[in-house]
Amino acid sequence: MSNDDIASRILGFTGFLAHAAERVEHAALGLGWLDAHGRPTADGRALIEALYTQETTRSVYRMAN
């Protein structure tokens, strides 16, 4: 998966967590999932990997393959 694909998925997930008035880019940066250039960090990559490797869904959000 490309950096752009990962960043897009991070922003999509962050949209569920961010305050309505907060920009998702700023929220993802604050959470350490994207760097100042909008590229995924190691933590951001780990987040997407964890969401994609869920075998069962007990949470509100699951990544679609």
Coordinates of N, CA and C in Angstrom, one line a residue:
M1 N 0.9 -1.2 0.0 CA 0.0 0.0 0.0 C 0.9 1.2 0.0
S2 N 0.6 2.2 -0.8 CA 1.4 3.4 -0.9 C 1.2 4.3 0.3
N3 N 2.1 5.3 0.5 CA 2.0 6.3 1.6 C 0.7 7.0 1.4
D4 N 0.3 7.4 0.2 CA -0.9 8.2 0.0 C -2.1 7.3 0.4
D5 N -2.1 6.1 0.1 CA -3.2 5.2 0.5 C -3.3 5.1 2.0
I6 N -2.2 4.9 2.6 CA -2.2 4.8 4.1 C -2.6 6.1 4.7
A7 N -2.1 7.2 4.2 CA -2.5 8.5 4.8 C -4.0 8.8 4.6
S8 N -4.5 8.4 3.5 CA -6.0 8.5 3.2 C -6.8 7.7 4.2
R9 N -6.4 6.5 4.5 CA -7.1 5.7 5.5 C -6.9 6.2 6.9
I10 N -5.8 6.7 7.2 CA -5.6 7.3 8.5 C -6.5 8.5 8.7
L11 N -6.6 9.3 7.7 CA -7.5 10.5 7.8 C -9.0 10.1 7.9
G12 N -9.3 9.0 7.1 CA -10.7 8.5 7.2 C -11.0 8.0 8.6
F13 N -10.1 7.3 9.2 CA -10.3 6.8 10.6 C -10.3 7.9 11.6
T14 N -9.4 8.9 11.4 CA -9.3 10.0 12.3 C -10.6 10.8 12.3
G15 N -11.3 10.9 11.2 CA -12.6 11.6 11.1 C -13.6 11.1 12.1
F16 N -13.5 9.8 12.5 CA -14.4 9.3 13.5 C -14.1 9.7 14.9
L17 N -12.8 10.1 15.1 CA -12.4 10.5 16.4 C -12.3 12.0 16.7
A18 N -12.1 12.8 15.6 CA -11.8 14.2 15.8 C -13.1 14.9 16.2
H19 N -12.8 16.0 16.9 CA -13.9 16.9 17.3 C -14.4 17.6 16.0
A20 N -15.7 17.9 15.9 CA -16.3 18.4 14.7 C -15.6 19.6 14.2
A21 N -15.1 20.5 15.1 CA -14.5 21.7 14.6 C -13.0 21.5 14.3
E22 N -12.4 20.4 14.6 CA -11.0 20.1 14.4 C -10.8 19.5 13.0
R23 N -9.8 20.0 12.3 CA -9.4 19.4 11.0 C -8.8 18.1 11.2
V24 N -9.2 17.1 10.4 CA -8.7 15.7 10.6 C -7.2 15.7 10.5
E25 N -6.6 16.5 9.6 CA -5.1 16.5 9.4 C -4.4 16.9 10.7
H26 N -5.0 17.9 11.4 CA -4.4 18.3 12.7 C -4.5 17.2 13.7
A27 N -5.7 16.6 13.7 CA -5.9 15.5 14.7 C -5.0 14.4 14.5
A28 N -4.8 14.0 13.3 CA -3.9 12.8 12.9 C -2.5 13.2 13.3
L29 N -2.1 14.4 13.1 CA -0.7 14.9 13.4 C -0.6 14.9 14.9
G30 N -1.6 15.4 15.7 CA -1.5 15.4 17.1 C -1.5 14.0 17.7
L31 N -2.1 13.0 17.1 CA -2.1 11.7 17.5 C -0.9 10.9 17.2
G32 N 0.0 11.6 16.3 CA 1.2 10.9 15.9 C 1.1 10.0 14.8
W33 N 0.0 10.0 14.1 CA -0.2 9.1 13.0 C 0.3 9.6 11.6
L34 N 0.4 10.9 11.5 CA 0.9 11.6 10.3 C 2.0 12.5 10.8
D35 N 3.1 12.7 9.9 CA 4.1 13.7 10.3 C 3.7 15.0 9.7
A36 N 4.6 16.0 9.9 CA 4.3 17.4 9.5 C 4.1 17.6 8.0
H37 N 4.6 16.6 7.3 CA 4.4 16.6 5.8 C 3.2 15.8 5.3
G38 N 2.4 15.3 6.2 CA 1.3 14.5 5.9 C 1.6 13.0 5.5
R39 N 2.8 12.6 5.8 CA 3.2 11.2 5.6 C 2.9 10.3 6.8
P40 N 2.5 9.1 6.6 CA 2.3 8.2 7.7 C 3.5 8.0 8.6
T41 N 3.4 8.0 9.9 CA 4.4 7.6 10.8 C 4.4 6.1 11.0
A42 N 5.4 5.6 11.8 CA 5.4 4.2 12.1 C 4.1 3.9 12.9
D43 N 3.7 4.7 13.8 CA 2.4 4.5 14.5 C 1.2 4.5 13.6
G44 N 1.2 5.4 12.6 CA 0.1 5.5 11.7 C 0.0 4.2 10.9
R45 N 1.2 3.7 10.4 CA 1.2 2.4 9.7 C 0.7 1.3 10.6
A46 N 1.1 1.3 11.8 CA 0.7 0.2 12.7 C -0.8 0.3 13.0
L47 N -1.4 1.5 13.0 CA -2.8 1.6 13.2 C -3.5 1.0 12.0
I48 N -3.1 1.3 10.8 CA -3.8 0.8 9.6 C -3.6 -0.7 9.5
E49 N -2.4 -1.2 9.9 CA -2.2 -2.7 9.9 C -3.1 -3.4 10.9
A50 N -3.2 -2.8 12.0 CA -4.1 -3.4 13.1 C -5.5 -3.4 12.6
L51 N -6.0 -2.3 12.0 CA -7.4 -2.3 11.5 C -7.6 -3.3 10.4
Y52 N -6.6 -3.5 9.5 CA -6.8 -4.4 8.4 C -6.7 -5.9 8.8
T53 N -6.0 -6.1 10.0 CA -5.8 -7.5 10.4 C -6.8 -8.0 11.4
Q54 N -7.8 -7.2 11.7 CA -8.9 -7.7 12.6 C -9.6 -8.9 12.0
E55 N -9.7 -9.9 12.8 CA -10.4 -11.1 12.4 C -11.8 -11.1 12.7
T56 N -12.2 -10.4 13.7 CA -13.6 -10.2 14.1 C -13.8 -8.7 14.4
T57 N -15.0 -8.2 14.3 CA -15.2 -6.8 14.5 C -16.1 -6.7 15.7
R58 N -15.5 -6.0 16.7 CA -16.3 -5.7 17.9 C -16.3 -4.2 18.2
S59 N -15.7 -3.5 17.3 CA -15.6 -2.0 17.4 C -16.6 -1.4 16.4
V60 N -16.6 -0.1 16.5 CA -17.5 0.7 15.6 C -17.0 0.7 14.2
Y61 N -15.7 0.7 14.0 CA -15.0 0.9 12.7 C -14.2 -0.2 12.3
R62 N -14.3 -0.7 11.1 CA -13.4 -1.7 10.5 C -13.1 -1.3 9.1
M63 N -11.9 -1.4 8.7 CA -11.5 -1.1 7.4 C -12.0 -2.1 6.4
A64 N -12.6 -1.6 5.3 CA -13.1 -2.5 4.2 C -11.9 -2.9 3.3
N65 N -11.8 -4.1 3.0 CA -10.7 -4.6 2.1 C -11.1 -4.4 0.6

